[in-house]
mmCIF file of C-alpha atoms and ligand atoms in Angstrom:
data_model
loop_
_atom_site.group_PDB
_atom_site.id
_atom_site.type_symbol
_atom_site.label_atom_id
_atom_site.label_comp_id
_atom_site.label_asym_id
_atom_site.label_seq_id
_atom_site.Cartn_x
_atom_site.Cartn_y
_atom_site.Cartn_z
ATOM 1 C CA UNK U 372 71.141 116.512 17.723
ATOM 2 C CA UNK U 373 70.319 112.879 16.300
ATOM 3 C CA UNK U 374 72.713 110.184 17.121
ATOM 4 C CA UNK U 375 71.905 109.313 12.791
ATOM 5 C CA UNK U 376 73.214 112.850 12.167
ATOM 6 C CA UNK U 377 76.210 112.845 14.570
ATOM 7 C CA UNK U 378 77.594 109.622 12.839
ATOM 8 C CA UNK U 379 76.894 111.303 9.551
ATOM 9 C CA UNK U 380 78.931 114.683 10.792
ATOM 10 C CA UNK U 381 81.342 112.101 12.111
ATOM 11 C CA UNK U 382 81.734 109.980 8.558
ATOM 12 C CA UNK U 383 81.808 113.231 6.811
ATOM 13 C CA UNK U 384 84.841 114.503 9.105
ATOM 14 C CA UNK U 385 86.807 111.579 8.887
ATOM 15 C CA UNK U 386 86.404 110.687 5.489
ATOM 16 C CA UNK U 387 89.587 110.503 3.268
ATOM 17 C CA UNK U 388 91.623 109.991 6.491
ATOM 18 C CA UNK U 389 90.398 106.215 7.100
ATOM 19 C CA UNK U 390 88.626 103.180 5.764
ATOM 20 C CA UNK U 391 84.983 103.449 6.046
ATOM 21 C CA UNK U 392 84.177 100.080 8.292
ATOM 22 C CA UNK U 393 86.994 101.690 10.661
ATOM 23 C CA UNK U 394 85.137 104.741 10.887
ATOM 24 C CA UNK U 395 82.249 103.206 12.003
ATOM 25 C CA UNK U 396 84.056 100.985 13.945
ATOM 26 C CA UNK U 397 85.982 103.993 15.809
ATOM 27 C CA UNK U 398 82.303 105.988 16.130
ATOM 28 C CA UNK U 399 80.623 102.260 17.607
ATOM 29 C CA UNK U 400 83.588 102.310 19.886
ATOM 30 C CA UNK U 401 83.576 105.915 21.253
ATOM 31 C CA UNK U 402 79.266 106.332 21.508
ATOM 32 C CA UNK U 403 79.938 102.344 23.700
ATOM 33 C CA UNK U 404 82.491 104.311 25.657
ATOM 34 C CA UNK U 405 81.064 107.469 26.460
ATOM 35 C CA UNK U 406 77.120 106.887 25.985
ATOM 36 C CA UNK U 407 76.540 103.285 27.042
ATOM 37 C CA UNK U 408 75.386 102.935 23.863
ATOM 38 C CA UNK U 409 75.759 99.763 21.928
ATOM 39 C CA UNK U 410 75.261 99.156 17.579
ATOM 40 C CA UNK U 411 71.743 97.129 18.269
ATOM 41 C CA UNK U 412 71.138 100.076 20.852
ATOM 42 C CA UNK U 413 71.878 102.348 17.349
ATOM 43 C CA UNK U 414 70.512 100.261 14.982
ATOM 44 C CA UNK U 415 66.933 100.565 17.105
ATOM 45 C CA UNK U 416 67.050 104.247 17.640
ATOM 46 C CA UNK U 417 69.289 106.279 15.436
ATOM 47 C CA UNK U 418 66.579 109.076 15.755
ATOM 48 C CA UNK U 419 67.255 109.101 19.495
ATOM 49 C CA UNK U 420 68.861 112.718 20.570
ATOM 50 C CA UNK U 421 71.394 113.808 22.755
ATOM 51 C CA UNK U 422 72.396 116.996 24.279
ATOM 52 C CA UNK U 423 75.648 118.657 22.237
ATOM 53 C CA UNK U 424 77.342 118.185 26.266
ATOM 54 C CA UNK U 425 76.579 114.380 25.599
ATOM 55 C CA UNK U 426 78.464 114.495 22.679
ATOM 56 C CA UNK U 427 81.165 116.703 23.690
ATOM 57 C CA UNK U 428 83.610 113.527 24.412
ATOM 58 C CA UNK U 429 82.640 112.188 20.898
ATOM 59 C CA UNK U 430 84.169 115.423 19.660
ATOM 60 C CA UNK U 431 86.847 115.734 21.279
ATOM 61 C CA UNK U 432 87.329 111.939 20.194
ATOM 62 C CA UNK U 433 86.963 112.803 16.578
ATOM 63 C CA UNK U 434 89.381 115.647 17.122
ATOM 64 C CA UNK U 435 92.098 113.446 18.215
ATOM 65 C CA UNK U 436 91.428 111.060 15.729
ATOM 66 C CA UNK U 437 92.277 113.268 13.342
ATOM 67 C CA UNK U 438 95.364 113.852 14.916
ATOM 68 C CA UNK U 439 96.121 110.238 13.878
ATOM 69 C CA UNK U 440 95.618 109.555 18.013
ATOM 70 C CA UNK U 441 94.550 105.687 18.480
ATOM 71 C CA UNK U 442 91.521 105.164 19.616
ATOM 72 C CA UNK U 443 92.644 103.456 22.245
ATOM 73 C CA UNK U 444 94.602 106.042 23.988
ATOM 74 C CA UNK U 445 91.658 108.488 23.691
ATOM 75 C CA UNK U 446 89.225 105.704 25.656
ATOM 76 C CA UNK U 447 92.616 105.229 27.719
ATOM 77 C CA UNK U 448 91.785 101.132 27.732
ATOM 78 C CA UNK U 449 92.186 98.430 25.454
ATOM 79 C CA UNK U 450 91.540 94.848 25.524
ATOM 80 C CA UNK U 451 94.115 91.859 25.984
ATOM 81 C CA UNK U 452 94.083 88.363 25.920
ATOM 82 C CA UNK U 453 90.224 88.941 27.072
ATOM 83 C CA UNK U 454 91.207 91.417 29.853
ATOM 84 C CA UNK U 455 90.671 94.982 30.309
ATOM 85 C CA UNK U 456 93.794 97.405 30.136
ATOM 86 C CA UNK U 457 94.260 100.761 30.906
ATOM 87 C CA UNK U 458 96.967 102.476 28.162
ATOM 88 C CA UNK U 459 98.524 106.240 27.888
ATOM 89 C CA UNK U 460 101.059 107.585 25.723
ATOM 90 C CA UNK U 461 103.403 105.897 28.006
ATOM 91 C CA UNK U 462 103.165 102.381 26.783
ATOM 92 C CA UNK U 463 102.794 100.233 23.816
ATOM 93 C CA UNK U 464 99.238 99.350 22.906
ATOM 94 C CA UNK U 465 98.976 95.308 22.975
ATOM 95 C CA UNK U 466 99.090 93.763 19.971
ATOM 96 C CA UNK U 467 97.265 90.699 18.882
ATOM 97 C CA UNK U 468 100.390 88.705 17.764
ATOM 98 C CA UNK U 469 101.434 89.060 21.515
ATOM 99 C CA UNK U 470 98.410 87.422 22.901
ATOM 100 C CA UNK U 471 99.472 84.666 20.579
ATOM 101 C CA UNK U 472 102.901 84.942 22.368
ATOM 102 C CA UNK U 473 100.721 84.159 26.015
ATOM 103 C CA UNK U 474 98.814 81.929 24.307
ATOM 104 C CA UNK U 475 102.186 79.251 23.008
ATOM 105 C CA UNK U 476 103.943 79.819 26.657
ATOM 106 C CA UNK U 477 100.539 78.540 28.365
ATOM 107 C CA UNK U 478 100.691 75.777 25.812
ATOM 108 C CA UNK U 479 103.852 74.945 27.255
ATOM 109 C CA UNK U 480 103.003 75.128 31.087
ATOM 110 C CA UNK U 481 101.063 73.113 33.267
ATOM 111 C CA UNK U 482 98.207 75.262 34.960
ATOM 112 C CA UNK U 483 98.388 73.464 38.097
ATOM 113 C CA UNK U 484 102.475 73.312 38.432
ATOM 114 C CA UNK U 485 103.107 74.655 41.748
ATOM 115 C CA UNK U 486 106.007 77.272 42.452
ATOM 116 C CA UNK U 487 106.532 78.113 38.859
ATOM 117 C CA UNK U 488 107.874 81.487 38.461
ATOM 118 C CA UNK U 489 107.921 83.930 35.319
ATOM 119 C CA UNK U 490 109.697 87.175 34.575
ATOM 120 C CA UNK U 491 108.860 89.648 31.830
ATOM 121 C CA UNK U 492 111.060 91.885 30.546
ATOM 122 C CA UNK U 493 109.855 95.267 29.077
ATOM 123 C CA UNK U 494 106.232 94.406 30.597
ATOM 124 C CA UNK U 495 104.988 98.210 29.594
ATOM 125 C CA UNK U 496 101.115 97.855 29.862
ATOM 126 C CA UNK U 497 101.984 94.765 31.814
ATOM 127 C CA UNK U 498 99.806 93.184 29.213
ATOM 128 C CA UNK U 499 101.964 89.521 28.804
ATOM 129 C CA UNK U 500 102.837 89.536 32.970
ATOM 130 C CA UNK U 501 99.102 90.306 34.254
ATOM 131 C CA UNK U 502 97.861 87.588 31.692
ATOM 132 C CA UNK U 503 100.306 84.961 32.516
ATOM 133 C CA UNK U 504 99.458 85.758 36.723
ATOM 134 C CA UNK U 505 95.737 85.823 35.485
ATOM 135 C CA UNK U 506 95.876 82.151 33.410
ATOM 136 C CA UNK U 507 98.538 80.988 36.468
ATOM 137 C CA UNK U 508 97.343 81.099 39.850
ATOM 138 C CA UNK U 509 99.861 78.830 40.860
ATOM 139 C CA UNK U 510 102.839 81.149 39.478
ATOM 140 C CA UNK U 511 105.069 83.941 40.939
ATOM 141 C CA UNK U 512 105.120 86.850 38.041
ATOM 142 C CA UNK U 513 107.753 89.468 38.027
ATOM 143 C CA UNK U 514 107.621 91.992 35.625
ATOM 144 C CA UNK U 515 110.855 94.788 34.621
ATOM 145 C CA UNK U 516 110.756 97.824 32.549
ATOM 146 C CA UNK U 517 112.799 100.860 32.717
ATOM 147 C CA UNK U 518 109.728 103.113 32.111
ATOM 148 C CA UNK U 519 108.550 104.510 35.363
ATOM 149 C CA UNK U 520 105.248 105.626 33.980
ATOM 150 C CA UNK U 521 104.954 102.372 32.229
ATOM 151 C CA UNK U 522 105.264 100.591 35.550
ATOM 152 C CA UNK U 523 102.707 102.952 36.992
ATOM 153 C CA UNK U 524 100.121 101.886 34.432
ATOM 154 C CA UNK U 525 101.263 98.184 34.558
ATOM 155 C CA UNK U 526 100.723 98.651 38.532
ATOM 156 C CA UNK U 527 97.045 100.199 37.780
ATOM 157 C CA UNK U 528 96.402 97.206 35.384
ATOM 158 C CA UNK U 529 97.531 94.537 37.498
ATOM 159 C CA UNK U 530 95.058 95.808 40.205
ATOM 160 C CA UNK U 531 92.051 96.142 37.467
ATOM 161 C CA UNK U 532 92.552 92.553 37.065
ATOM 162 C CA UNK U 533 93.237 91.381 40.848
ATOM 163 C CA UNK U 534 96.066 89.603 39.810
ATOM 164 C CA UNK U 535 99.698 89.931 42.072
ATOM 165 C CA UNK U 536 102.712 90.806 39.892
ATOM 166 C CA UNK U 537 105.837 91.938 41.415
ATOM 167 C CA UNK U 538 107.179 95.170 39.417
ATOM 168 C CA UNK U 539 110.998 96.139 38.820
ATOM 169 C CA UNK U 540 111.985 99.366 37.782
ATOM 170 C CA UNK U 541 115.393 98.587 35.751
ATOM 171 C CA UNK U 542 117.622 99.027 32.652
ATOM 172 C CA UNK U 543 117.857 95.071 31.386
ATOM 173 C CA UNK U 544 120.791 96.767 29.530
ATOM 174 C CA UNK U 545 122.619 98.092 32.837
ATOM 175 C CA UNK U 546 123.161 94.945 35.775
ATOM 176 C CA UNK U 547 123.535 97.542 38.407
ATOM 177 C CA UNK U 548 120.399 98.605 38.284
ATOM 178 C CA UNK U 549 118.918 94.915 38.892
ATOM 179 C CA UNK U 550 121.804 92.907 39.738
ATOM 180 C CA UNK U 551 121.019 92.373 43.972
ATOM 181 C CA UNK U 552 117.090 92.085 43.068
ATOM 182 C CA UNK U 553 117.823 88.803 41.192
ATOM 183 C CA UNK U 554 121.003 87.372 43.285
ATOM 184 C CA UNK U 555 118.537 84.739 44.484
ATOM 185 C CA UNK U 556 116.110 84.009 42.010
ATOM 186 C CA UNK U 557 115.695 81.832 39.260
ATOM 187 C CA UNK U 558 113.422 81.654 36.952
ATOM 188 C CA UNK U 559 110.744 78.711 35.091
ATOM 189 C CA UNK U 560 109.709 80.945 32.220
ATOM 190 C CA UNK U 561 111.603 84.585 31.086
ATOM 191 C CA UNK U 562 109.371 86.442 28.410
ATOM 192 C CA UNK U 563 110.089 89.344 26.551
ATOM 193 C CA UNK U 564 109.020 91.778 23.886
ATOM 194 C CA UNK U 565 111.388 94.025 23.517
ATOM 195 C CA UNK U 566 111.834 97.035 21.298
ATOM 196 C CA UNK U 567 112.644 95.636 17.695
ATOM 197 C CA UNK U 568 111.891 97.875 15.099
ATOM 198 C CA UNK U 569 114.873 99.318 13.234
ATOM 199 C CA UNK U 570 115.266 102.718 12.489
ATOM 200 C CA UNK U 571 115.411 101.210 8.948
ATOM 201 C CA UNK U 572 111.984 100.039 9.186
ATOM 202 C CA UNK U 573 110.616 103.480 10.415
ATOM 203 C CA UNK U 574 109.217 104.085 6.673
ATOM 204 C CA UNK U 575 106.997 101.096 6.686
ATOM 205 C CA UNK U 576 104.898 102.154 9.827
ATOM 206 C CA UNK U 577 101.593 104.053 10.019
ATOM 207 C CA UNK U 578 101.496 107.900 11.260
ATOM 208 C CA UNK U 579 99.288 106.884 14.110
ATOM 209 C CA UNK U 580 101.937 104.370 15.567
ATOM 210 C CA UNK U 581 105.507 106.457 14.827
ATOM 211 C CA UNK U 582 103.553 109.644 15.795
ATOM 212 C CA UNK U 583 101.892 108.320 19.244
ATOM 213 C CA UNK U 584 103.596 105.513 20.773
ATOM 214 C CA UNK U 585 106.206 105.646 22.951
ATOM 215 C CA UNK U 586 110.094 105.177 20.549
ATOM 216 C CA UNK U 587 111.159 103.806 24.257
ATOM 217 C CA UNK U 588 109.188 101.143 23.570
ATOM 218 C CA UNK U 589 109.859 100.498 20.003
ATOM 219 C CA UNK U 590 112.835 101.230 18.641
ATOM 220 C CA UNK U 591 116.563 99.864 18.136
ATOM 221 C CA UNK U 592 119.664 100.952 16.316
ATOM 222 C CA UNK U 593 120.211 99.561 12.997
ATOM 223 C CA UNK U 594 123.868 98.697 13.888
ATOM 224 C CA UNK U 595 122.569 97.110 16.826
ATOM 225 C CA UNK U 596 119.486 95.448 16.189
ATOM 226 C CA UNK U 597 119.527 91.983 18.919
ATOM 227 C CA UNK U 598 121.107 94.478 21.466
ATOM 228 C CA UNK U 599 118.255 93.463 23.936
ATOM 229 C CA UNK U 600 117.635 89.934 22.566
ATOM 230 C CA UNK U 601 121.872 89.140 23.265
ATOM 231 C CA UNK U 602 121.052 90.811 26.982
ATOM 232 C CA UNK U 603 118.183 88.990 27.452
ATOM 233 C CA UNK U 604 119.375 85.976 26.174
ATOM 234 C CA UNK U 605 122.747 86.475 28.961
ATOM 235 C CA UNK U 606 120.567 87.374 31.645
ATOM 236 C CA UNK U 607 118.522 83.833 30.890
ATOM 237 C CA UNK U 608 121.581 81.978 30.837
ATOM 238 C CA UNK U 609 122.337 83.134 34.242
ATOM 239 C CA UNK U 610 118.798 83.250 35.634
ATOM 240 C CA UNK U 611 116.495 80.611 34.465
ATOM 241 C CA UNK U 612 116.765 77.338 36.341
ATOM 242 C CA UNK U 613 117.877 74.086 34.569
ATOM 243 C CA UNK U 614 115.614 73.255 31.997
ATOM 244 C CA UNK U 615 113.759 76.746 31.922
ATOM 245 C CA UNK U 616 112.024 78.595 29.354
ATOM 246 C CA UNK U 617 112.955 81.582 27.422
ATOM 247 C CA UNK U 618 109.973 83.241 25.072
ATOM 248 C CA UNK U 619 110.588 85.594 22.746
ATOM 249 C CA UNK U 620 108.246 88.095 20.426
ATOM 250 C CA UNK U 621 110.630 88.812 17.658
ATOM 251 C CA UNK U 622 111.180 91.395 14.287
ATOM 252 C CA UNK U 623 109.596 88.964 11.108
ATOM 253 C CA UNK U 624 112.812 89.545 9.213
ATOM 254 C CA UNK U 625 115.347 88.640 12.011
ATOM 255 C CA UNK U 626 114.251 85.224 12.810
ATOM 256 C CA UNK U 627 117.497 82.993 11.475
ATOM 257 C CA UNK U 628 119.509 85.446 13.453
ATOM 258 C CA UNK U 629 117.477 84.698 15.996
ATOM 259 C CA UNK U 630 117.375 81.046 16.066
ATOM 260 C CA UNK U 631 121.440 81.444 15.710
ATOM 261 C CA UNK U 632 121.252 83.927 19.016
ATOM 262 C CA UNK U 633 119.831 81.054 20.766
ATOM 263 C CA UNK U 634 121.701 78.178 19.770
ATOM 264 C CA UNK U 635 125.192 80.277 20.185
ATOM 265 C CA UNK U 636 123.865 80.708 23.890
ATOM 266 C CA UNK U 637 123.523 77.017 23.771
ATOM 267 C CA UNK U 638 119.912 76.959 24.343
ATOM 268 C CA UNK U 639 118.035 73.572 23.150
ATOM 269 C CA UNK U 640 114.783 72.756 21.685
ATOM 270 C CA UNK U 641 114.587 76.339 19.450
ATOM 271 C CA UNK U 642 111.583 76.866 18.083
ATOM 272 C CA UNK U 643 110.255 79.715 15.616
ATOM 273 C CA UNK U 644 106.795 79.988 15.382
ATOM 274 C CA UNK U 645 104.789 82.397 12.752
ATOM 275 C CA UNK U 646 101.991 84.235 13.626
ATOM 276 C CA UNK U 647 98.584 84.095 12.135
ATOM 277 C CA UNK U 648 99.825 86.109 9.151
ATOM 278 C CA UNK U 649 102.778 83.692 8.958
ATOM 279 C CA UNK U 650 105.230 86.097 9.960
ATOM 280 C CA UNK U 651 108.054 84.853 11.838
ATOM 281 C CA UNK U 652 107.428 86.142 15.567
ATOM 282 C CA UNK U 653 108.044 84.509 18.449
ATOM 283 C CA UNK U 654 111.118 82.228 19.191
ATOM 284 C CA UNK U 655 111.629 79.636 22.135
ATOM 285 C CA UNK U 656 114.515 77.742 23.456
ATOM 286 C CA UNK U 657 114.764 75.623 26.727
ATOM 287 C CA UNK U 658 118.020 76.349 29.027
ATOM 288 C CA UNK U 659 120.360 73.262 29.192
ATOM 289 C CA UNK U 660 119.182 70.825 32.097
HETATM 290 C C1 SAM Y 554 107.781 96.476 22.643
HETATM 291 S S1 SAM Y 554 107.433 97.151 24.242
HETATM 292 C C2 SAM Y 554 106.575 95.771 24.960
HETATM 293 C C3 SAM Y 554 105.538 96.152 25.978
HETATM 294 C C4 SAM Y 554 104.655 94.981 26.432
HETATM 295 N N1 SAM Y 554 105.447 93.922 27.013
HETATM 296 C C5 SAM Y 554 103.858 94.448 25.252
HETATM 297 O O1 SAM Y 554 104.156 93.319 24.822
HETATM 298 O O2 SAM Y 554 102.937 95.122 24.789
HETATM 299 C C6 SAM Y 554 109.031 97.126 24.971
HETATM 300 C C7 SAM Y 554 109.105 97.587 26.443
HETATM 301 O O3 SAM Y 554 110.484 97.551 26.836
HETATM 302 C C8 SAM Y 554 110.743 98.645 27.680
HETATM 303 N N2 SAM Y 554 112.190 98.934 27.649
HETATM 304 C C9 SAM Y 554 112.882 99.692 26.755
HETATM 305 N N3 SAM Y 554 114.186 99.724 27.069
HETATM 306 C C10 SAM Y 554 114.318 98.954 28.193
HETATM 307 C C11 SAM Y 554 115.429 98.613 29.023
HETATM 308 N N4 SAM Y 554 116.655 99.067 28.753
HETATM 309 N N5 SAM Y 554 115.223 97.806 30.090
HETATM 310 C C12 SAM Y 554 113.967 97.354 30.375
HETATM 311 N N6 SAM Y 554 112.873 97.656 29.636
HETATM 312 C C13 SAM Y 554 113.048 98.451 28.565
HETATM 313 C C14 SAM Y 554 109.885 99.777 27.153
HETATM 314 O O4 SAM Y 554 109.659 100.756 28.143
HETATM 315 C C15 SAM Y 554 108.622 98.993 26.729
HETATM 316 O O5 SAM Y 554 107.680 98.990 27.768
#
């Protein structure tokens, strides 16, 4: 069969379901993936002809798609921060307005400061952690999540991208599980992206995201919403070093509360900082010296 007709079959199946440029972006993805195949490779030879066992992965690709499955849990790898990352349905795919999360804490840091060391909490992928160790040779990174599979995956990725990261398997929620681990560190920088989405806020997301990702990773009671920003936020009081960094990638509506969080933990310096679609995301403050 044609590699013109297969995109046509593949159009034609996925019409209705998504927007056309996505469609051809999802079909440019999967023929890269699984044929080596470029768009100037297709644009030069869409006659060219492959074997139906060729595009057997391309199926099965479309198959999933249609089962609202992102594409990049069907590749199993994304991209971050200009790194490759290996993803599964048991951790959040990076977003962009994290990178710009790494992006403001480099800002921040000195690439050459010696002995600086950086804990992220609810690393998942291990996307913020790996690029932090990547754009900071000089820094120790330590990365927590209660997800064992997620910490399998951020183990993998860490090793994709020769970088060192020390992993924790913990409940930030529950100090017994972490308390002796930390007794005699203290922190520079503590990062986290925690879950934030309310229940509330369930109705607002896409099928592909609710159905897919892991709730582990995204979710938080209504009644309860900063639950993991307040332990954070107590666990950065005790652990970051005089003068230390805390980084946070926030829910867009809950930045006041946020800023108040910080200041009632008698951070300095807060700072709330939109993302490219000037949403409220990301929050700093700077421990008491
Ligand atoms: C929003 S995801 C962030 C993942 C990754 N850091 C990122 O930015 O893409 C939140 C992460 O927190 C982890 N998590 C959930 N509850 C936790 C807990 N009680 N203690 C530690 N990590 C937890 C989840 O497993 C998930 O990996």
């Amino acid at each position: 069969m044609k590699l013109r007709e297969t995109k046509e079959f593949f159009q034609n199946e996925l019409n209705g379901l998504y927007e056309a440029e996505e469609i051809n972006n999802f079909f440019n993805i999967l023929i890269e993936f699984y044929l080596g195949l470029n768009r100037l490779n297709f644009a030069l030879n869409p006659e060219q002809i492959f074997s139906i066992e060729e595009y057997q992965p391309i199926l099965n690709g479309l198959k999933a798609l249609k089962k609202n499955i992102p594409i990049q849990y069907i590749i199993g790898e994304t991209e971050f921060f200009g790194l490759p990352f290996k993803v599964n349905a048991s951790v959040l795919i990076p977003r962009p307005e994290t990178e710009e999360l790494v992006q403001w804490i480099l800002k921040n840091q000195s690439k050459t400061k010696n002995n600086l060391s950086i804990l992220d909490i609810g690393t998942g992928s291990g996307c913020i952690a790996i690029s932090l160790a990547n754009n900071l040779p000089n820094a120790t990174v330590y990365a927590l999540d209660v997800s064992k599979e997620a910490l399998k995956t951020a183990a993998q990725n860490a090793e994709l991208n020769h970088v060192n990261v020390e992993f924790i398997e913990a409940s930030i929620l529950n100090s017994k599980t972490w308390n002796s681990y930390f007794k005699n560190l203290k922190f520079d920088i503590i990062v986290s992206n925690p879950p934030y989405v309310r229940e509330l806020e369930k109705e607002q997301m896409k099928a592909n995201v609710l159905d897919n990702e892991p709730h582990l990773a995204l979710f938080v009671d209504d009644e309860d919403s900063l639950k993991f920003y307040k332990a954070i936020t107590q666990f950065a009081v005790d652990n970051l070093k005089d003068k230390g960094c805390l980084f946070f990638e926030i829910n867009e509506y809950l930045g006041n509360s946020m800023i108040q969080l910080l200041k009632d933990y008698n951070f300095n310096d807060v700072v709330l900082k939109q993302d490219i679609f000037k949403k409220d995301r990301m929050i700093k403050g700077t421990k008491k010296g």
